[in-house]
Tab-separated table of C-alpha atoms in Angstrom:
chain	number	residue	atom	x	y	z
E	83	MET	CA	-85.448	25.750	9.684
E	84	LEU	CA	-83.526	28.597	8.050
E	85	THR	CA	-83.616	26.782	4.710
E	86	ASP	CA	-87.398	26.410	4.946
E	87	LEU	CA	-87.756	30.124	5.705
E	88	ASN	CA	-85.539	31.106	2.791
E	89	LEU	CA	-87.527	28.871	0.483
E	90	SER	CA	-90.817	30.407	1.701
E	91	LEU	CA	-89.426	33.881	1.071
E	92	PHE	CA	-88.214	32.857	-2.398
E	93	LEU	CA	-91.615	31.433	-3.364
E	94	ALA	CA	-93.359	34.533	-2.064
E	95	TYR	CA	-90.935	36.794	-3.953
E	96	LYS	CA	-91.513	34.944	-7.217
E	97	SER	CA	-95.291	34.966	-6.758
E	98	ILE	CA	-95.298	38.742	-6.124
E	99	THR	CA	-92.900	39.716	-8.917
E	100	LYS	CA	-94.416	37.365	-11.515
E	101	GLY	CA	-98.002	38.196	-10.609
E	102	ASN	CA	-100.249	40.862	-12.087
E	103	LYS	CA	-98.674	44.263	-11.381
E	104	GLY	CA	-101.998	46.071	-11.457
E	105	THR	CA	-103.443	43.746	-8.817
E	106	LEU	CA	-100.323	44.210	-6.701
E	107	VAL	CA	-100.492	48.002	-6.820
E	108	LEU	CA	-104.230	48.065	-6.179
E	109	THR	CA	-103.946	45.712	-3.201
E	110	ILE	CA	-101.200	47.794	-1.586
E	111	PHE	CA	-103.192	50.961	-2.290
E	112	ILE	CA	-106.272	49.475	-0.599
E	113	MET	CA	-104.165	48.462	2.428
E	114	SER	CA	-102.734	51.970	2.691
E	115	LEU	CA	-106.204	53.529	2.577
E	116	ILE	CA	-107.456	51.134	5.251
E	117	PHE	CA	-104.475	51.984	7.460
E	118	VAL	CA	-105.001	55.720	6.920
E	119	ASN	CA	-108.662	55.310	7.791
E	120	LEU	CA	-107.782	53.483	11.022
E	121	VAL	CA	-105.251	56.083	12.164
E	122	PHE	CA	-107.205	59.090	10.886
E	123	THR	CA	-110.435	58.107	12.654
E	124	ALA	CA	-108.698	57.529	15.978
E	125	SER	CA	-106.666	60.731	15.605
E	126	ILE	CA	-109.614	63.001	14.758
E	127	PHE	CA	-111.627	61.689	17.713
E	128	LEU	CA	-108.629	62.134	20.008
E	129	GLY	CA	-108.274	65.644	18.587
E	130	LEU	CA	-111.921	66.382	19.407
E	131	GLY	CA	-111.494	65.256	23.003
E	132	ASN	CA	-108.237	67.173	23.344
E	133	THR	CA	-109.847	70.352	21.998
E	134	VAL	CA	-112.722	70.167	24.475
E	135	ASN	CA	-110.287	69.551	27.337
E	136	ASN	CA	-108.219	72.574	26.317
E	137	GLN	CA	-111.349	74.730	26.091
E	138	VAL	CA	-112.404	73.740	29.605
E	139	ILE	CA	-108.932	74.586	30.909
E	140	ASN	CA	-108.215	77.724	28.883
E	141	THR	CA	-111.637	79.401	28.851
E	142	LEU	CA	-113.510	78.233	31.954
E	143	TYR	CA	-111.699	76.706	34.932
E	144	GLY	CA	-107.938	76.692	34.505
E	145	ASN	CA	-106.131	73.530	35.597
E	146	ILE	CA	-107.411	73.698	39.182
E	147	ALA	CA	-110.334	75.562	40.730
E	148	LEU	CA	-110.970	76.458	44.350
E	149	GLU	CA	-114.580	76.642	45.543
E	150	PRO	CA	-115.964	77.754	48.926
E	151	LYS	CA	-115.903	75.353	51.853
E	152	LYS	CA	-118.962	73.228	52.351
E	153	ASP	CA	-121.986	75.238	53.557
E	154	GLU	CA	-120.220	78.535	52.746
E	155	LYS	CA	-121.138	80.842	49.878
E	156	TYR	CA	-117.818	82.621	49.336
E	157	ILE	CA	-114.096	82.114	49.737
E	158	SER	CA	-112.810	84.672	52.252
E	159	ASP	CA	-109.425	86.338	52.722
E	160	ILE	CA	-108.474	85.721	49.109
E	161	ARG	CA	-105.412	87.998	49.143
E	162	SER	CA	-103.723	85.785	51.738
E	163	LEU	CA	-104.897	82.688	49.877
E	164	GLU	CA	-103.451	83.921	46.595
E	165	GLN	CA	-100.064	84.424	48.250
E	166	LYS	CA	-100.078	80.818	49.439
E	167	ILE	CA	-101.033	79.544	46.015
E	168	ASN	CA	-98.331	81.619	44.324
E	169	SER	CA	-95.728	79.998	46.553
E	170	VAL	CA	-96.330	76.626	44.891
E	171	PRO	CA	-93.699	75.976	42.186
E	172	GLY	CA	-95.286	75.559	38.758
E	173	VAL	CA	-98.295	77.831	39.362
E	174	THR	CA	-98.280	80.339	36.495
E	175	GLY	CA	-101.524	82.245	37.076
E	176	ILE	CA	-104.354	82.898	39.525
E	177	SER	CA	-107.720	84.565	38.893
E	178	SER	CA	-110.210	85.164	41.693
E	179	GLN	CA	-113.789	85.576	40.505
E	180	TYR	CA	-117.326	86.130	41.612
E	181	VAL	CA	-119.824	84.101	39.611
E	182	ILE	CA	-123.440	85.222	39.758
E	183	GLY	CA	-126.571	84.798	37.668
E	184	ALA	CA	-128.286	87.852	36.203
E	185	ALA	CA	-131.154	88.884	33.949
E	186	PHE	CA	-130.165	90.969	30.913
E	187	SER	CA	-132.488	93.230	28.981
E	188	TYR	CA	-132.049	95.331	25.848
E	189	LYS	CA	-134.988	97.104	24.251
E	190	ASP	CA	-137.713	94.465	24.054
E	191	LYS	CA	-135.340	91.491	24.405
E	192	SER	CA	-134.264	89.771	27.624
E	193	GLY	CA	-132.499	86.657	28.835
E	194	ALA	CA	-130.602	85.128	31.749
E	195	TRP	CA	-126.846	84.481	31.716
E	196	ALA	CA	-124.014	84.094	34.220
E	197	ILE	CA	-121.648	86.970	34.937
E	198	ARG	CA	-118.096	86.508	36.116
E	199	SER	CA	-116.133	89.329	37.691
E	200	ILE	CA	-112.395	89.442	37.109
E	201	ASN	CA	-109.235	91.380	37.576
E	202	PRO	CA	-108.381	91.533	33.840
E	203	ASP	CA	-104.632	91.456	34.469
E	204	ASP	CA	-104.943	88.301	36.553
E	205	GLU	CA	-107.420	86.703	34.169
E	206	LYS	CA	-104.959	86.997	31.297
E	207	THR	CA	-102.582	84.656	33.157
E	208	VAL	CA	-105.222	81.910	33.347
E	209	THR	CA	-107.603	82.076	30.377
E	210	ILE	CA	-107.236	83.048	26.718
E	211	ILE	CA	-110.462	85.030	26.345
E	212	HIS	CA	-108.592	88.328	25.895
E	213	ASN	CA	-107.064	86.900	22.692
E	214	PHE	CA	-110.459	86.260	21.102
E	215	MET	CA	-112.174	89.650	21.059
E	216	ILE	CA	-114.117	89.806	17.785
E	217	ASP	CA	-115.481	93.309	18.372
E	218	GLY	CA	-114.583	96.155	20.729
E	219	GLU	CA	-112.000	95.787	23.489
E	220	TYR	CA	-111.204	93.668	26.526
E	221	LEU	CA	-111.881	94.933	30.038
E	222	SER	CA	-109.407	97.006	32.010
E	223	LYS	CA	-108.949	96.866	35.770
E	224	LEU	CA	-110.613	100.217	36.462
E	225	ASP	CA	-113.727	99.687	34.314
E	226	THR	CA	-116.812	100.055	36.512
E	227	ASP	CA	-119.652	100.641	34.102
E	228	GLU	CA	-118.589	98.411	31.206
E	229	ILE	CA	-119.122	94.763	30.323
E	230	ILE	CA	-117.857	92.284	27.754
E	231	LEU	CA	-120.145	89.604	26.367
E	232	GLY	CA	-119.721	86.167	24.864
E	233	LYS	CA	-121.047	86.148	21.293
E	234	GLU	CA	-124.127	84.106	22.252
E	235	ILE	CA	-125.498	86.998	24.334
E	236	PRO	CA	-125.660	90.175	22.180
E	237	GLY	CA	-126.931	88.647	18.943
E	238	GLY	CA	-125.772	89.457	15.443
E	239	TYR	CA	-122.421	87.666	15.736
E	240	GLY	CA	-123.409	84.261	14.355
E	241	GLY	CA	-124.117	82.552	17.652
E	242	ASP	CA	-125.489	79.025	17.773
E	243	LEU	CA	-128.432	80.199	19.901
E	244	GLU	CA	-129.202	83.405	18.076
E	245	HIS	CA	-132.931	83.130	18.870
E	246	LEU	CA	-132.144	83.372	22.598
E	247	SER	CA	-129.864	86.403	22.284
E	248	LEU	CA	-130.579	90.074	22.996
E	249	GLY	CA	-131.303	90.649	19.341
E	250	GLY	CA	-128.367	92.754	18.177
E	251	VAL	CA	-126.581	94.781	20.856
E	252	LYS	CA	-123.813	96.929	19.356
E	253	ILE	CA	-120.525	98.001	20.880
E	254	GLY	CA	-121.081	101.220	22.865
E	255	GLU	CA	-124.764	100.513	23.537
E	256	SER	CA	-126.052	99.790	27.031
E	257	VAL	CA	-127.677	96.709	28.499
E	258	ASP	CA	-129.601	96.562	31.769
E	259	VAL	CA	-128.523	93.875	34.215
E	260	LEU	CA	-130.552	92.708	37.199
E	261	PHE	CA	-128.351	90.685	39.538
E	262	ASN	CA	-129.651	87.811	41.626
E	263	ASN	CA	-129.326	89.904	44.801
E	264	GLY	CA	-131.786	92.486	43.432
E	265	VAL	CA	-129.247	95.142	42.385
E	266	LYS	CA	-129.857	96.598	38.931
E	267	ARG	CA	-127.158	98.300	36.859
E	268	SER	CA	-126.764	99.558	33.312
E	269	TYR	CA	-123.533	98.684	31.480
E	270	ARG	CA	-121.955	99.881	28.277
E	271	VAL	CA	-120.923	96.957	26.068
E	272	LYS	CA	-117.177	97.322	25.656
E	273	GLY	CA	-116.446	94.163	23.688
E	274	VAL	CA	-117.644	90.825	22.376
E	275	PHE	CA	-115.544	87.667	22.440
E	276	ASP	CA	-115.762	84.319	20.669
E	277	VAL	CA	-113.645	81.377	21.833
E	278	ASN	CA	-115.666	78.962	19.658
E	279	PHE	CA	-116.965	77.119	22.736
E	280	GLN	CA	-120.635	77.610	23.471
E	281	GLN	CA	-120.388	77.207	27.246
E	282	SER	CA	-117.779	79.980	27.421
E	283	ASN	CA	-119.564	82.155	24.855
E	284	ASN	CA	-122.605	82.240	27.152
E	285	LEU	CA	-120.692	84.186	29.817
E	286	ALA	CA	-120.385	87.903	30.498
E	287	TYR	CA	-117.535	89.628	32.363
E	288	ILE	CA	-117.307	92.759	34.490
E	289	SER	CA	-114.438	94.040	36.621
E	290	GLN	CA	-113.863	92.812	40.160
E	291	ASN	CA	-114.245	96.346	41.506
E	292	GLU	CA	-117.669	96.655	39.902
E	293	MET	CA	-118.873	93.324	41.281
E	294	GLU	CA	-117.713	94.233	44.784
E	295	SER	CA	-119.794	97.393	44.611
E	296	VAL	CA	-122.799	95.321	43.530
E	297	LEU	CA	-122.369	92.793	46.330
E	298	GLY	CA	-121.268	95.280	48.978
E	299	PHE	CA	-118.153	93.462	50.207
E	300	ASN	CA	-114.616	92.675	49.078
E	301	ASP	CA	-111.628	90.353	49.588
E	302	THR	CA	-113.856	87.389	48.827
E	303	ALA	CA	-114.570	85.246	45.771
E	304	SER	CA	-116.807	82.402	44.722
E	305	LEU	CA	-114.199	80.792	42.480
E	306	ILE	CA	-110.420	80.899	42.221
E	307	LEU	CA	-108.871	79.606	39.004
E	308	ILE	CA	-105.304	78.317	39.018
E	309	LYS	CA	-103.172	77.833	35.924
E	310	THR	CA	-100.233	75.429	36.120
E	311	ALA	CA	-97.210	74.979	33.898
E	312	GLU	CA	-98.232	71.441	33.003
E	313	THR	CA	-101.530	69.730	32.301
E	314	GLY	CA	-102.005	66.214	33.608
E	315	ASN	CA	-100.220	66.585	36.939
E	316	GLU	CA	-103.048	68.341	38.764
E	317	GLU	CA	-103.082	65.821	41.630
E	318	ILE	CA	-99.480	66.754	42.481
E	319	TYR	CA	-100.411	70.436	42.713
E	320	ILE	CA	-103.541	69.653	44.724
E	321	LYS	CA	-101.415	67.727	47.227
E	322	LYS	CA	-99.086	70.717	47.587
E	323	LEU	CA	-102.046	73.067	48.113
E	324	LEU	CA	-103.437	70.800	50.828
E	325	GLU	CA	-100.035	70.744	52.513
E	326	LEU	CA	-100.243	74.550	52.738
E	327	GLY	CA	-103.359	74.168	54.889
E	328	ILE	CA	-105.866	75.335	52.275
E	329	LYS	CA	-109.305	74.169	53.439
E	330	GLU	CA	-111.394	75.218	50.443
E	331	GLU	CA	-112.768	72.688	47.972
E	332	ILE	CA	-109.954	71.962	45.509
E	333	LYS	CA	-111.004	70.455	42.199
E	334	PRO	CA	-109.043	69.601	39.040
E	335	TRP	CA	-110.443	70.626	35.680
E	336	THR	CA	-111.423	67.016	34.987
E	337	VAL	CA	-114.259	67.334	37.517
E	338	TYR	CA	-115.837	70.051	35.389
E	339	ALA	CA	-115.227	68.078	32.202
E	340	ALA	CA	-117.351	65.084	33.206
E	341	MET	CA	-119.516	65.678	30.142
E	342	VAL	CA	-116.395	65.553	28.005
E	343	LYS	CA	-115.534	62.131	29.426
E	344	ASN	CA	-118.872	60.746	28.271
E	345	ILE	CA	-118.401	62.284	24.835
E	346	THR	CA	-114.893	60.814	24.646
E	347	LYS	CA	-116.224	57.347	25.527
E	348	SER	CA	-118.739	57.652	22.695
E	349	PHE	CA	-115.956	58.687	20.307
E	350	ASP	CA	-113.867	55.698	21.428
E	351	MET	CA	-116.756	53.332	20.696
E	352	ILE	CA	-117.277	54.833	17.239
E	353	ALA	CA	-113.534	54.658	16.509
E	354	LEU	CA	-113.456	51.021	17.643
E	355	LEU	CA	-116.417	50.138	15.418
E	356	ILE	CA	-114.824	51.816	12.396
E	357	ALA	CA	-111.517	50.064	13.160
E	358	VAL	CA	-113.195	46.654	13.324
E	359	ILE	CA	-114.961	47.279	10.006
E	360	GLY	CA	-111.710	48.472	8.429
E	361	LEU	CA	-109.785	45.417	9.630
E	362	PHE	CA	-112.561	43.155	8.386
E	363	VAL	CA	-112.380	44.783	4.945
E	364	ALA	CA	-108.590	44.379	4.956
E	365	SER	CA	-108.894	40.708	5.915
E	366	VAL	CA	-111.490	39.996	3.243
E	367	THR	CA	-109.439	41.815	0.598
E	368	ILE	CA	-106.273	39.854	1.335
E	369	PHE	CA	-108.232	36.623	1.727
E	370	ILE	CA	-109.730	37.036	-1.739
E	371	ILE	CA	-106.347	37.905	-3.272
E	372	ILE	CA	-104.636	34.887	-1.700
E	373	TYR	CA	-107.571	32.578	-2.358
E	374	VAL	CA	-107.714	33.477	-6.047
E	375	ASN	CA	-103.943	33.087	-6.177
E	376	THR	CA	-104.078	29.576	-4.710
E	377	ILE	CA	-106.917	28.558	-7.036
E	378	SER	CA	-105.071	29.817	-10.109
E	379	LYS	CA	-101.866	28.093	-9.000
E	380	ARG	CA	-103.536	24.921	-7.795
E	381	ARG	CA	-101.562	22.690	-10.153
E	382	GLN	CA	-98.337	24.492	-9.359
E	383	ILE	CA	-98.900	23.929	-5.647
E	384	GLY	CA	-99.500	20.215	-6.342
E	385	ILE	CA	-96.260	19.969	-8.330
E	386	LEU	CA	-94.296	21.715	-5.551
E	387	ARG	CA	-95.614	19.210	-3.054
E	388	ALA	CA	-94.860	16.338	-5.446
E	389	ILE	CA	-91.176	17.294	-5.675
E	390	GLY	CA	-90.876	17.402	-1.902
E	391	ILE	CA	-91.694	20.967	-0.858
E	392	LYS	CA	-93.243	20.815	2.604
E	393	GLU	CA	-96.808	22.020	3.116
E	394	ASN	CA	-95.771	24.465	5.806
E	395	ILE	CA	-93.309	26.114	3.389
E	396	ILE	CA	-96.118	26.743	0.895
E	397	ILE	CA	-98.395	28.069	3.643
E	398	HIS	CA	-95.641	30.366	4.923
E	399	SER	CA	-94.996	31.699	1.407
E	400	TYR	CA	-98.605	32.874	1.142
E	401	ILE	CA	-98.509	34.317	4.640
E	402	VAL	CA	-95.391	36.269	3.610
E	403	GLN	CA	-97.307	37.620	0.601
E	404	ALA	CA	-100.170	38.731	2.836
E	405	MET	CA	-97.710	40.353	5.257
E	406	PHE	CA	-96.020	42.103	2.328
E	407	TYR	CA	-99.331	43.683	1.293
E	408	ALA	CA	-100.099	44.805	4.842
E	409	ILE	CA	-96.615	46.144	5.653
E	410	SER	CA	-96.288	47.952	2.306
E	411	GLY	CA	-99.727	49.515	2.804
E	412	THR	CA	-98.790	50.521	6.347
E	413	ILE	CA	-95.566	52.219	5.238
E	414	ILE	CA	-97.362	54.167	2.507
E	415	GLY	CA	-100.157	54.990	4.950
E	416	LEU	CA	-97.635	56.382	7.447
E	417	PHE	CA	-96.186	58.636	4.736
E	418	ILE	CA	-99.695	59.858	3.873
E	419	MET	CA	-100.545	60.541	7.538
E	420	PHE	CA	-97.345	62.285	8.605
E	421	LEU	CA	-96.277	64.013	5.390
E	422	ILE	CA	-99.652	65.017	3.959
E	423	LEU	CA	-102.623	64.839	6.340
E	424	LYS	CA	-100.982	65.950	9.599
E	425	PRO	CA	-99.316	69.100	8.128
E	426	TRP	CA	-102.531	69.945	6.257
E	427	PHE	CA	-104.695	69.719	9.368
E	428	ILE	CA	-102.206	71.799	11.349
E	429	GLU	CA	-102.628	74.563	8.775
E	430	HIS	CA	-106.364	73.955	8.223
E	431	PRO	CA	-107.967	72.611	11.431
E	432	LEU	CA	-111.627	71.655	11.303
E	433	LYS	CA	-114.017	74.114	12.905
E	434	PHE	CA	-116.423	72.440	15.334
E	435	PRO	CA	-118.840	74.057	17.825
E	436	ILE	CA	-116.346	73.029	20.523
E	437	GLY	CA	-113.342	74.667	18.864
E	438	TYR	CA	-110.793	74.112	16.126
E	439	VAL	CA	-109.871	70.450	15.861
E	440	SER	CA	-106.684	69.030	14.392
E	441	LEU	CA	-105.327	65.488	14.306
E	442	LEU	CA	-103.860	64.141	17.525
E	443	ILE	CA	-101.667	61.247	16.424
E	444	VAL	CA	-100.609	59.114	19.385
E	445	PRO	CA	-97.725	56.662	18.759
E	446	GLU	CA	-99.420	53.993	20.884
E	447	LYS	CA	-102.558	54.138	18.740
E	448	VAL	CA	-100.513	53.984	15.540
E	449	SER	CA	-98.656	50.944	16.862
E	450	ILE	CA	-101.900	49.184	17.796
E	451	ASN	CA	-103.387	49.860	14.366
E	452	THR	CA	-100.218	48.624	12.659
E	453	ILE	CA	-100.157	45.404	14.674
E	454	SER	CA	-103.894	44.886	14.124
E	455	LEU	CA	-103.603	45.277	10.350
E	456	ILE	CA	-100.643	42.900	10.165
E	457	ALA	CA	-102.467	40.366	12.376
E	458	ALA	CA	-105.534	40.591	10.132
E	459	ALA	CA	-103.321	40.040	7.096
E	460	LEU	CA	-101.666	37.050	8.739
E	461	ALA	CA	-105.044	35.399	9.391
E	462	ALA	CA	-106.266	36.248	5.892
E	463	GLY	CA	-103.181	34.679	4.353
E	464	LEU	CA	-103.201	31.591	6.555
E	465	ILE	CA	-106.743	30.362	5.898
E	466	PRO	CA	-106.798	30.104	2.063
E	467	SER	CA	-103.232	28.727	1.907
E	468	TRP	CA	-104.084	26.076	4.518
E	469	MET	CA	-107.195	25.168	2.498
E	470	ALA	CA	-105.049	24.840	-0.642
E	471	VAL	CA	-102.643	22.265	0.827
E	472	ARG	CA	-105.411	20.100	2.301
E	473	GLU	CA	-106.032	18.542	-1.106
E	474	THR	CA	-104.133	15.460	-2.120
E	475	ILE	CA	-101.316	15.921	-4.593
E	476	LEU	CA	-103.215	14.155	-7.369
E	477	GLU	CA	-106.352	16.265	-6.802
E	478	ALA	CA	-104.247	19.425	-6.952
E	479	ILE	CA	-102.464	18.408	-10.182
E	480	TRP	CA	-105.275	16.756	-12.111
E	481	GLY	CA	-108.361	18.256	-10.464
E	482	ASP	CA	-111.266	16.408	-8.831
């Protein structure tokens, strides 16, 4: 058994080293590009999904959100509730908010957007909006007649829905706001933010004190955002919150990212399709290389069989060649991914409407792609070599 394996390896070694060097280099190069394509496609789609998830968490809902009990409009006694939440180990931030729809008007332009009220100091512990002010300043706790706007609202900041904006509100100018409860106020625009996520850029923010004066009551909220030290363990935190006797609706961020799940499924299907095509190309490439090799060495194969070399040894030698192409291409592809593409994308992430996207390389995906490419190479090497040894020895040596 060991002798047969050694002989297969020897025949494969001689075939590779004595063969055309240009063909060898080109074949390995093609395998490396196919491997890079497999890993890159999966990684960029994973990066897209990861970016959207982070945007939902860091700009909209935190890791966990509390909503009012069923049939109730607001969460009451929020100060006591916040103390309970803060007692849970791993909770790093809490932001209680009112969320209300409003009609905005500026000169002859108008539109409807949602307004969230915040305590700016608390909000900074949950979301990252304060880090993305592109004009003006962030809110302060005592602001009562000022507002900050997502870049989709004022106009003039390169929004995706510029035609629906207010047409060019500048910092320091005032906008009129008619709240859903009929209260109308005028606010000075203090700042404009851009988190590169359209859903977040369609929001406006005022201080909690200002919203309480609009609504006429306090110590309530319509939404409480909770930031945790880790993402992915939300169910553990939800269990702890329930154990504290919290009766409000408790929802993880994944509930609000249902749209993202559908997008991710679409990305997975596209990545799978591209992977199948890539593996098919790899199989065909190796098949052609091995097939041409067996045709050109038809007489040599016949002579080997005539002197007593077993058929399975010849087949295994060609399978080893195919595996050599695939493994060499994989190794080079790994160097390209981890030493060139990954560092480059970290420094130069792609800008999408959902945020900045970099490669998310998951070891499990890399392993699957590696195994798939090697399996494709194995099949591509087996078929033509098996076809080659089906001929009789005389047919192989002298032709038909």
